[in-house]
Amino acid sequence: MNIYQTKDYAHMSKLAANMMTAHILLKPDCRLGLATGSTPIGTYQQLVAHYRQGDVDFSKVCSVNLDEYKGMPPDHPQSYRYFMQHHLFQHVNIPPIHTHLPNGLAEDAAQECSRYDSVLRAVGGIDLQLLGLGNNGHIGFNEPSTSFAKTTHCVDLTESTVEANKRFFKQQEDVPRQAYTMGIASIMQARHILVLVSGEGKAEIVQAAFMGPITPQVPASILQLHANVTVIGDAPALSLLPSEVKTVTNAPIPAF
Ligand code: GLP
């Protein structure tokens, strides 16, 4: 695991976007696993800037998102489909048919989970998986549990996740209680994983996930077993990690 500490959120976002753009330049038809949440928004803004500057072409890229709220229509402003359209897809030349998310409106949950696993198989797995980190250590919506979930499943969100996500909704009652999420095994099969963490509020869970025991109670801790993980975090998020496990990069990040 390579852990890079940047001086702030903007610096983190630039470094992450440069890494993603480099992946696309080296493999124009690369399969990106994409994440939602507030943390990757700056990275998506940078990717859009790279595209507008003519530095990256998404026409052959394919994306598979981690998760979607169950019961949420794609045009709902809090759906993850809407988030991706708004922050990335509508601003770049990725063909809409290449963008995949679970269908929140699927009538049959089991069928939707197996459809999504087929999508993952059909695209041939993920080259670069972008991840944020939930306050309780979840990745995608793989919540703390007694075992690591393998494949796409429908999950009951924990109270702490509902609480964390209520900032995006008018009232707590509006926060969905269930979601579809890619499983841990699918995430672990990605060839490269890029984890973004920002803010002091993540410091304790970052320490637990990357320095603590590997346990399904902290789903992100499984990433310690992946051979090719890059963590990029700002100084507050990485403040509880000892200096010997991280590389501090305060130098300006060159633009593409
Ligand atoms: C949601 C998403 C996760 C994301 C997490 C953290 O729960 N399902 O993929 O990592 O939020 O969000 P934030 O980046 O806003 O802290």
PDB file of C-alpha atoms and ligand atoms in Angstrom:
ATOM      1  CA  MET A   1       0.000   0.000   0.000  1.00  0.00           C
ATOM      2  CA  ASN A   2       1.402   3.380  -1.009  1.00  0.00           C
ATOM      3  CA  ILE A   3       0.089   6.242   1.086  1.00  0.00           C
ATOM      4  CA  TYR A   4       0.557   9.830  -0.094  1.00  0.00           C
ATOM      5  CA  GLN A   5      -0.212  12.776   2.146  1.00  0.00           C
ATOM      6  CA  THR A   6      -1.090  16.000   0.392  1.00  0.00           C
ATOM      7  CA  LYS A   7      -1.347  19.387   2.002  1.00  0.00           C
ATOM      8  CA  ASP A   8      -5.050  19.890   1.405  1.00  0.00           C
ATOM      9  CA  TYR A   9      -8.156  18.714  -0.438  1.00  0.00           C
ATOM     10  CA  ALA A  10      -7.344  20.568  -3.681  1.00  0.00           C
ATOM     11  CA  HIS A  11      -3.860  19.053  -3.765  1.00  0.00           C
ATOM     12  CA  MET A  12      -5.316  15.572  -3.121  1.00  0.00           C
ATOM     13  CA  SER A  13      -7.832  16.017  -5.933  1.00  0.00           C
ATOM     14  CA  LYS A  14      -5.155  17.122  -8.414  1.00  0.00           C
ATOM     15  CA  LEU A  15      -2.883  14.208  -7.591  1.00  0.00           C
ATOM     16  CA  ALA A  16      -5.767  11.710  -7.858  1.00  0.00           C
ATOM     17  CA  ALA A  17      -6.991  13.140 -11.169  1.00  0.00           C
ATOM     18  CA  ASN A  18      -3.466  13.072 -12.601  1.00  0.00           C
ATOM     19  CA  MET A  19      -3.199   9.420 -11.668  1.00  0.00           C
ATOM     20  CA  MET A  20      -6.567   8.620 -13.271  1.00  0.00           C
ATOM     21  CA  THR A  21      -5.740  10.565 -16.424  1.00  0.00           C
ATOM     22  CA  ALA A  22      -2.399   8.751 -16.648  1.00  0.00           C
ATOM     23  CA  HIS A  23      -4.267   5.431 -16.485  1.00  0.00           C
ATOM     24  CA  ILE A  24      -6.532   6.477 -19.359  1.00  0.00           C
ATOM     25  CA  LEU A  25      -3.589   7.725 -21.437  1.00  0.00           C
ATOM     26  CA  LEU A  26      -1.799   4.412 -20.997  1.00  0.00           C
ATOM     27  CA  LYS A  27      -4.949   2.351 -21.632  1.00  0.00           C
ATOM     28  CA  PRO A  28      -7.566   4.373 -23.559  1.00  0.00           C
ATOM     29  CA  ASP A  29     -10.193   1.631 -23.153  1.00  0.00           C
ATOM     30  CA  CYS A  30      -9.592   1.268 -19.440  1.00  0.00           C
ATOM     31  CA  ARG A  31     -12.403   0.204 -17.128  1.00  0.00           C
ATOM     32  CA  LEU A  32     -12.841   2.647 -14.267  1.00  0.00           C
ATOM     33  CA  GLY A  33     -14.620   1.733 -11.049  1.00  0.00           C
ATOM     34  CA  LEU A  34     -16.124   4.998  -9.830  1.00  0.00           C
ATOM     35  CA  ALA A  35     -17.273   6.259  -6.449  1.00  0.00           C
ATOM     36  CA  THR A  36     -19.646   8.889  -5.130  1.00  0.00           C
ATOM     37  CA  GLY A  37     -19.652  10.857  -1.859  1.00  0.00           C
ATOM     38  CA  SER A  38     -18.200  14.314  -1.306  1.00  0.00           C
ATOM     39  CA  THR A  39     -14.550  13.215  -1.347  1.00  0.00           C
ATOM     40  CA  PRO A  40     -14.087  12.504  -5.107  1.00  0.00           C
ATOM     41  CA  ILE A  41     -15.944  15.624  -6.310  1.00  0.00           C
ATOM     42  CA  GLY A  42     -12.726  17.662  -6.646  1.00  0.00           C
ATOM     43  CA  THR A  43     -11.082  14.796  -8.521  1.00  0.00           C
ATOM     44  CA  TYR A  44     -13.959  14.698 -11.004  1.00  0.00           C
ATOM     45  CA  GLN A  45     -13.675  18.473 -11.462  1.00  0.00           C
ATOM     46  CA  GLN A  46      -9.993  18.048 -12.313  1.00  0.00           C
ATOM     47  CA  LEU A  47     -10.746  15.216 -14.738  1.00  0.00           C
ATOM     48  CA  VAL A  48     -13.290  17.456 -16.487  1.00  0.00           C
ATOM     49  CA  ALA A  49     -10.616  20.180 -16.678  1.00  0.00           C
ATOM     50  CA  HIS A  50      -8.160  17.691 -18.244  1.00  0.00           C
ATOM     51  CA  TYR A  51     -10.813  16.746 -20.792  1.00  0.00           C
ATOM     52  CA  ARG A  52     -11.608  20.365 -21.643  1.00  0.00           C
ATOM     53  CA  GLN A  53      -7.906  21.056 -22.131  1.00  0.00           C
ATOM     54  CA  GLY A  54      -7.768  18.179 -24.598  1.00  0.00           C
ATOM     55  CA  ASP A  55      -5.466  16.133 -22.378  1.00  0.00           C
ATOM     56  CA  VAL A  56      -7.674  13.062 -22.019  1.00  0.00           C
ATOM     57  CA  ASP A  57     -10.217  11.229 -24.148  1.00  0.00           C
ATOM     58  CA  PHE A  58     -13.009   9.202 -22.534  1.00  0.00           C
ATOM     59  CA  SER A  59     -14.492   7.856 -25.766  1.00  0.00           C
ATOM     60  CA  LYS A  60     -13.243   4.305 -25.145  1.00  0.00           C
ATOM     61  CA  VAL A  61     -13.409   4.383 -21.353  1.00  0.00           C
ATOM     62  CA  CYS A  62     -16.023   2.298 -19.575  1.00  0.00           C
ATOM     63  CA  SER A  63     -17.176   2.976 -16.021  1.00  0.00           C
ATOM     64  CA  VAL A  64     -18.789   0.787 -13.387  1.00  0.00           C
ATOM     65  CA  ASN A  65     -19.974   2.549 -10.247  1.00  0.00           C
ATOM     66  CA  LEU A  66     -19.859   1.029  -6.807  1.00  0.00           C
ATOM     67  CA  ASP A  67     -23.391   1.534  -5.650  1.00  0.00           C
ATOM     68  CA  GLU A  68     -26.860   3.085  -5.859  1.00  0.00           C
ATOM     69  CA  TYR A  69     -29.689   3.708  -3.410  1.00  0.00           C
ATOM     70  CA  LYS A  70     -32.487   1.166  -3.693  1.00  0.00           C
ATOM     71  CA  GLY A  71     -35.754   2.742  -4.795  1.00  0.00           C
ATOM     72  CA  MET A  72     -34.099   5.915  -6.065  1.00  0.00           C
ATOM     73  CA  PRO A  73     -35.013   7.054  -9.604  1.00  0.00           C
ATOM     74  CA  PRO A  74     -31.989   7.934 -11.767  1.00  0.00           C
ATOM     75  CA  ASP A  75     -33.163  11.530 -12.184  1.00  0.00           C
ATOM     76  CA  HIS A  76     -33.504  12.119  -8.421  1.00  0.00           C
ATOM     77  CA  PRO A  77     -30.875  14.704  -7.418  1.00  0.00           C
ATOM     78  CA  GLN A  78     -29.600  12.409  -4.635  1.00  0.00           C
ATOM     79  CA  SER A  79     -29.316   9.313  -6.788  1.00  0.00           C
ATOM     80  CA  TYR A  80     -25.793   8.226  -7.572  1.00  0.00           C
ATOM     81  CA  ARG A  81     -26.650   8.135 -11.308  1.00  0.00           C
ATOM     82  CA  TYR A  82     -27.580  11.815 -11.072  1.00  0.00           C
ATOM     83  CA  PHE A  83     -24.378  12.528  -9.092  1.00  0.00           C
ATOM     84  CA  MET A  84     -22.225  10.911 -11.767  1.00  0.00           C
ATOM     85  CA  GLN A  85     -24.028  12.681 -14.604  1.00  0.00           C
ATOM     86  CA  HIS A  86     -23.716  16.003 -12.831  1.00  0.00           C
ATOM     87  CA  HIS A  87     -20.092  15.721 -11.710  1.00  0.00           C
ATOM     88  CA  LEU A  88     -18.525  13.809 -14.582  1.00  0.00           C
ATOM     89  CA  PHE A  89     -20.441  12.040 -17.338  1.00  0.00           C
ATOM     90  CA  GLN A  90     -22.246  15.007 -18.901  1.00  0.00           C
ATOM     91  CA  HIS A  91     -19.006  17.020 -19.058  1.00  0.00           C
ATOM     92  CA  VAL A  92     -16.815  14.479 -20.870  1.00  0.00           C
ATOM     93  CA  ASN A  93     -17.109  12.313 -23.980  1.00  0.00           C
ATOM     94  CA  ILE A  94     -17.736   8.984 -22.266  1.00  0.00           C
ATOM     95  CA  PRO A  95     -20.490   7.231 -24.258  1.00  0.00           C
ATOM     96  CA  PRO A  96     -23.585   6.916 -22.007  1.00  0.00           C
ATOM     97  CA  ILE A  97     -23.811   3.235 -22.939  1.00  0.00           C
ATOM     98  CA  HIS A  98     -20.359   2.723 -21.354  1.00  0.00           C
ATOM     99  CA  THR A  99     -21.514   4.011 -17.934  1.00  0.00           C
ATOM    100  CA  HIS A 100     -22.901   1.449 -15.507  1.00  0.00           C
ATOM    101  CA  LEU A 101     -24.615   1.793 -12.147  1.00  0.00           C
ATOM    102  CA  PRO A 102     -27.030  -0.497 -10.332  1.00  0.00           C
ATOM    103  CA  ASN A 103     -30.640   0.299 -11.219  1.00  0.00           C
ATOM    104  CA  GLY A 104     -32.225   1.683  -8.050  1.00  0.00           C
ATOM    105  CA  LEU A 105     -35.690   1.077  -9.485  1.00  0.00           C
ATOM    106  CA  ALA A 106     -35.207  -2.599 -10.320  1.00  0.00           C
ATOM    107  CA  GLU A 107     -38.274  -4.563  -9.237  1.00  0.00           C
ATOM    108  CA  ASP A 108     -36.443  -7.739  -8.368  1.00  0.00           C
ATOM    109  CA  ALA A 109     -33.463  -7.089  -6.076  1.00  0.00           C
ATOM    110  CA  ALA A 110     -31.862 -10.515  -6.522  1.00  0.00           C
ATOM    111  CA  GLN A 111     -32.112 -10.229 -10.292  1.00  0.00           C
ATOM    112  CA  GLU A 112     -30.586  -6.744 -10.222  1.00  0.00           C
ATOM    113  CA  CYS A 113     -27.634  -7.991  -8.155  1.00  0.00           C
ATOM    114  CA  SER A 114     -26.935 -10.808 -10.583  1.00  0.00           C
ATOM    115  CA  ARG A 115     -27.362  -8.427 -13.559  1.00  0.00           C
ATOM    116  CA  TYR A 116     -24.739  -6.126 -12.056  1.00  0.00           C
ATOM    117  CA  ASP A 117     -22.314  -8.986 -11.482  1.00  0.00           C
ATOM    118  CA  SER A 118     -22.811  -9.919 -15.153  1.00  0.00           C
ATOM    119  CA  VAL A 119     -21.971  -6.336 -16.126  1.00  0.00           C
ATOM    120  CA  LEU A 120     -18.739  -6.603 -14.151  1.00  0.00           C
ATOM    121  CA  ARG A 121     -17.874  -9.858 -15.871  1.00  0.00           C
ATOM    122  CA  ALA A 122     -18.835  -8.517 -19.307  1.00  0.00           C
ATOM    123  CA  VAL A 123     -16.537  -5.499 -19.032  1.00  0.00           C
ATOM    124  CA  GLY A 124     -13.710  -7.812 -18.005  1.00  0.00           C
ATOM    125  CA  GLY A 125     -13.141  -6.495 -14.473  1.00  0.00           C
ATOM    126  CA  ILE A 126     -11.900  -3.130 -13.307  1.00  0.00           C
ATOM    127  CA  ASP A 127      -8.519  -1.616 -14.107  1.00  0.00           C
ATOM    128  CA  LEU A 128      -8.647   1.251 -11.633  1.00  0.00           C
ATOM    129  CA  GLN A 129     -11.129   1.372  -8.761  1.00  0.00           C
ATOM    130  CA  LEU A 130     -11.670   4.711  -7.058  1.00  0.00           C
ATOM    131  CA  LEU A 131     -12.866   4.481  -3.437  1.00  0.00           C
ATOM    132  CA  GLY A 132     -13.918   6.841  -0.691  1.00  0.00           C
ATOM    133  CA  LEU A 133     -14.182   5.722   2.905  1.00  0.00           C
ATOM    134  CA  GLY A 134     -17.357   5.763   4.975  1.00  0.00           C
ATOM    135  CA  ASN A 135     -17.146   7.005   8.566  1.00  0.00           C
ATOM    136  CA  ASN A 136     -17.588   3.427   9.775  1.00  0.00           C
ATOM    137  CA  GLY A 137     -15.032   2.010   7.339  1.00  0.00           C
ATOM    138  CA  HIS A 138     -17.452   1.047   4.593  1.00  0.00           C
ATOM    139  CA  ILE A 139     -16.352   0.943   0.966  1.00  0.00           C
ATOM    140  CA  GLY A 140     -19.076   1.279  -1.631  1.00  0.00           C
ATOM    141  CA  PHE A 141     -21.938   0.436   0.689  1.00  0.00           C
ATOM    142  CA  ASN A 142     -20.261  -2.649   2.149  1.00  0.00           C
ATOM    143  CA  GLU A 143     -21.191  -1.983   5.750  1.00  0.00           C
ATOM    144  CA  PRO A 144     -19.459  -3.444   8.842  1.00  0.00           C
ATOM    145  CA  SER A 145     -20.512  -7.062   9.096  1.00  0.00           C
ATOM    146  CA  THR A 146     -19.533 -10.489  10.336  1.00  0.00           C
ATOM    147  CA  SER A 147     -18.107 -11.510   6.954  1.00  0.00           C
ATOM    148  CA  PHE A 148     -16.781  -9.846   3.806  1.00  0.00           C
ATOM    149  CA  ALA A 149     -19.547  -9.787   1.157  1.00  0.00           C
ATOM    150  CA  LYS A 150     -18.392 -11.234  -2.148  1.00  0.00           C
ATOM    151  CA  THR A 151     -20.663 -10.043  -4.907  1.00  0.00           C
ATOM    152  CA  THR A 152     -23.252  -7.356  -5.588  1.00  0.00           C
ATOM    153  CA  HIS A 153     -25.897  -7.350  -2.894  1.00  0.00           C
ATOM    154  CA  CYS A 154     -28.696  -5.272  -1.463  1.00  0.00           C
ATOM    155  CA  VAL A 155     -27.679  -3.909   1.917  1.00  0.00           C
ATOM    156  CA  ASP A 156     -29.501  -2.378   4.881  1.00  0.00           C
ATOM    157  CA  LEU A 157     -27.635   0.828   5.648  1.00  0.00           C
ATOM    158  CA  THR A 158     -26.435   1.235   9.225  1.00  0.00           C
ATOM    159  CA  GLU A 159     -27.720   4.076  11.398  1.00  0.00           C
ATOM    160  CA  SER A 160     -24.285   5.729  11.258  1.00  0.00           C
ATOM    161  CA  THR A 161     -24.387   5.740   7.428  1.00  0.00           C
ATOM    162  CA  VAL A 162     -27.942   7.111   7.374  1.00  0.00           C
ATOM    163  CA  GLU A 163     -26.792   9.763   9.845  1.00  0.00           C
ATOM    164  CA  ALA A 164     -23.691  10.604   7.740  1.00  0.00           C
ATOM    165  CA  ASN A 165     -25.708  10.824   4.518  1.00  0.00           C
ATOM    166  CA  LYS A 166     -28.556  12.934   5.874  1.00  0.00           C
ATOM    167  CA  ARG A 167     -26.515  16.074   5.040  1.00  0.00           C
ATOM    168  CA  PHE A 168     -27.505  15.494   1.404  1.00  0.00           C
ATOM    169  CA  PHE A 169     -31.251  15.263   2.113  1.00  0.00           C
ATOM    170  CA  LYS A 170     -33.852  17.721   3.401  1.00  0.00           C
ATOM    171  CA  GLN A 171     -34.687  15.499   6.375  1.00  0.00           C
ATOM    172  CA  GLN A 172     -33.415  12.247   7.878  1.00  0.00           C
ATOM    173  CA  GLU A 173     -36.665  10.439   6.898  1.00  0.00           C
ATOM    174  CA  ASP A 174     -35.776  11.013   3.248  1.00  0.00           C
ATOM    175  CA  VAL A 175     -32.459   9.109   3.460  1.00  0.00           C
ATOM    176  CA  PRO A 176     -32.851   5.696   1.797  1.00  0.00           C
ATOM    177  CA  ARG A 177     -32.410   2.738   4.142  1.00  0.00           C
ATOM    178  CA  GLN A 178     -31.204   0.269   1.524  1.00  0.00           C
ATOM    179  CA  ALA A 179     -28.733   0.290  -1.333  1.00  0.00           C
ATOM    180  CA  TYR A 180     -27.189  -1.938  -3.962  1.00  0.00           C
ATOM    181  CA  THR A 181     -23.456  -2.272  -3.706  1.00  0.00           C
ATOM    182  CA  MET A 182     -20.670  -4.028  -5.530  1.00  0.00           C
ATOM    183  CA  GLY A 183     -19.218  -6.712  -3.265  1.00  0.00           C
ATOM    184  CA  ILE A 184     -15.834  -6.745  -1.583  1.00  0.00           C
ATOM    185  CA  ALA A 185     -14.561  -9.567  -3.821  1.00  0.00           C
ATOM    186  CA  SER A 186     -15.318  -7.521  -6.954  1.00  0.00           C
ATOM    187  CA  ILE A 187     -13.545  -4.499  -5.479  1.00  0.00           C
ATOM    188  CA  MET A 188     -10.555  -6.660  -4.503  1.00  0.00           C
ATOM    189  CA  GLN A 189     -10.307  -8.004  -8.060  1.00  0.00           C
ATOM    190  CA  ALA A 190      -9.615  -4.514  -9.431  1.00  0.00           C
ATOM    191  CA  ARG A 191      -6.072  -4.312 -10.772  1.00  0.00           C
ATOM    192  CA  HIS A 192      -5.341  -1.030  -9.011  1.00  0.00           C
ATOM    193  CA  ILE A 193      -7.279   0.645  -6.188  1.00  0.00           C
ATOM    194  CA  LEU A 194      -7.123   4.366  -5.443  1.00  0.00           C
ATOM    195  CA  VAL A 195      -8.537   5.406  -2.063  1.00  0.00           C
ATOM    196  CA  LEU A 196      -9.237   9.075  -1.315  1.00  0.00           C
ATOM    197  CA  VAL A 197      -9.642  10.385   2.213  1.00  0.00           C
ATOM    198  CA  SER A 198     -10.101  13.930   3.339  1.00  0.00           C
ATOM    199  CA  GLY A 199     -10.699  15.779   6.588  1.00  0.00           C
ATOM    200  CA  GLU A 200     -10.002  15.284  10.268  1.00  0.00           C
ATOM    201  CA  GLY A 201     -13.279  13.401  10.675  1.00  0.00           C
ATOM    202  CA  LYS A 202     -11.760  10.460   8.759  1.00  0.00           C
ATOM    203  CA  ALA A 203      -8.498  10.271  10.755  1.00  0.00           C
ATOM    204  CA  GLU A 204      -9.593   7.564  13.211  1.00  0.00           C
ATOM    205  CA  ILE A 205     -11.208   5.309  10.629  1.00  0.00           C
ATOM    206  CA  VAL A 206      -8.186   5.724   8.329  1.00  0.00           C
ATOM    207  CA  GLN A 207      -5.960   4.523  11.167  1.00  0.00           C
ATOM    208  CA  ALA A 208      -8.272   1.585  11.930  1.00  0.00           C
ATOM    209  CA  ALA A 209      -8.608   0.602   8.264  1.00  0.00           C
ATOM    210  CA  PHE A 210      -4.954   0.767   7.241  1.00  0.00           C
ATOM    211  CA  MET A 211      -3.078   0.079  10.499  1.00  0.00           C
ATOM    212  CA  GLY A 212      -5.583  -2.015  12.463  1.00  0.00           C
ATOM    213  CA  PRO A 213      -6.618  -5.658  12.252  1.00  0.00           C
ATOM    214  CA  ILE A 214      -8.215  -6.959   9.054  1.00  0.00           C
ATOM    215  CA  THR A 215     -11.839  -7.510   9.982  1.00  0.00           C
ATOM    216  CA  PRO A 216     -15.253  -7.302   8.297  1.00  0.00           C
ATOM    217  CA  GLN A 217     -16.169  -4.927  11.135  1.00  0.00           C
ATOM    218  CA  VAL A 218     -13.959  -2.416   9.267  1.00  0.00           C
ATOM    219  CA  PRO A 219     -14.636  -3.375   5.627  1.00  0.00           C
ATOM    220  CA  ALA A 220     -11.845  -1.186   4.194  1.00  0.00           C
ATOM    221  CA  SER A 221      -9.277  -3.105   6.263  1.00  0.00           C
ATOM    222  CA  ILE A 222      -9.353  -5.850   3.591  1.00  0.00           C
ATOM    223  CA  LEU A 223      -7.519  -3.440   1.304  1.00  0.00           C
ATOM    224  CA  GLN A 224      -4.363  -4.216   3.320  1.00  0.00           C
ATOM    225  CA  LEU A 225      -4.352  -7.548   1.452  1.00  0.00           C
ATOM    226  CA  HIS A 226      -4.513  -6.017  -2.039  1.00  0.00           C
ATOM    227  CA  ALA A 227      -1.207  -5.855  -3.901  1.00  0.00           C
ATOM    228  CA  ASN A 228      -1.755  -2.508  -5.619  1.00  0.00           C
ATOM    229  CA  VAL A 229      -3.460   0.099  -3.439  1.00  0.00           C
ATOM    230  CA  THR A 230      -2.710   3.806  -3.499  1.00  0.00           C
ATOM    231  CA  VAL A 231      -4.135   5.990  -0.739  1.00  0.00           C
ATOM    232  CA  ILE A 232      -4.140   9.740  -1.262  1.00  0.00           C
ATOM    233  CA  GLY A 233      -5.265  11.786   1.694  1.00  0.00           C
ATOM    234  CA  ASP A 234      -4.940  15.298   2.978  1.00  0.00           C
ATOM    235  CA  ALA A 235      -2.922  15.983   6.112  1.00  0.00           C
ATOM    236  CA  PRO A 236      -5.906  16.032   8.542  1.00  0.00           C
ATOM    237  CA  ALA A 237      -7.221  12.649   7.298  1.00  0.00           C
ATOM    238  CA  LEU A 238      -3.781  11.019   7.586  1.00  0.00           C
ATOM    239  CA  SER A 239      -2.819  12.757  10.832  1.00  0.00           C
ATOM    240  CA  LEU A 240      -2.956   9.555  12.942  1.00  0.00           C
ATOM    241  CA  LEU A 241      -0.731   7.528  10.598  1.00  0.00           C
ATOM    242  CA  PRO A 242       2.933   7.352  11.598  1.00  0.00           C
ATOM    243  CA  SER A 243       5.280   9.244   9.289  1.00  0.00           C
ATOM    244  CA  GLU A 244       7.164   6.069   8.255  1.00  0.00           C
ATOM    245  CA  VAL A 245       4.111   4.622   6.464  1.00  0.00           C
ATOM    246  CA  LYS A 246       3.333   7.666   4.316  1.00  0.00           C
ATOM    247  CA  THR A 247       5.024   9.881   1.764  1.00  0.00           C
ATOM    248  CA  VAL A 248       4.391  13.568   2.300  1.00  0.00           C
ATOM    249  CA  THR A 249       4.032  15.441  -0.989  1.00  0.00           C
ATOM    250  CA  ASN A 250       3.783  19.175  -0.477  1.00  0.00           C
ATOM    251  CA  ALA A 251       5.334  20.124  -3.817  1.00  0.00           C
ATOM    252  CA  PRO A 252       3.006  21.746  -6.345  1.00  0.00           C
ATOM    253  CA  ILE A 253       1.256  19.158  -8.529  1.00  0.00           C
ATOM    254  CA  PRO A 254       2.027  19.810 -12.204  1.00  0.00           C
ATOM    255  CA  ALA A 255      -1.060  20.307 -14.334  1.00  0.00           C
ATOM    256  CA  PHE A 256      -1.660  18.023 -17.276  1.00  0.00           C
TER     257      PHE A 256
HETATM  258  C1  GLP B   1     -21.254   6.926   0.680  1.00  0.00           C
HETATM  259  C2  GLP B   1     -20.768   6.123  -0.529  1.00  0.00           C
HETATM  260  C3  GLP B   1     -19.324   5.704  -0.385  1.00  0.00           C
HETATM  261  C4  GLP B   1     -18.484   6.889   0.044  1.00  0.00           C
HETATM  262  C5  GLP B   1     -18.977   7.373   1.380  1.00  0.00           C
HETATM  263  C6  GLP B   1     -18.117   8.479   1.972  1.00  0.00           C
HETATM  264  O1  GLP B   1     -21.634   6.124   1.716  1.00  0.00           O
HETATM  265  N1  GLP B   1     -21.566   4.966  -0.745  1.00  0.00           N
HETATM  266  O2  GLP B   1     -18.869   5.181  -1.618  1.00  0.00           O
HETATM  267  O3  GLP B   1     -17.135   6.521   0.117  1.00  0.00           O
HETATM  268  O4  GLP B   1     -20.305   7.842   1.165  1.00  0.00           O
HETATM  269  O5  GLP B   1     -18.611   9.727   1.621  1.00  0.00           O
HETATM  270  P1  GLP B   1     -17.805  11.067   1.766  1.00  0.00           P
HETATM  271  O6  GLP B   1     -16.761  11.051   0.695  1.00  0.00           O
HETATM  272  O7  GLP B   1     -18.832  12.137   1.534  1.00  0.00           O
HETATM  273  O8  GLP B   1     -17.234  11.094   3.135  1.00  0.00           O
END
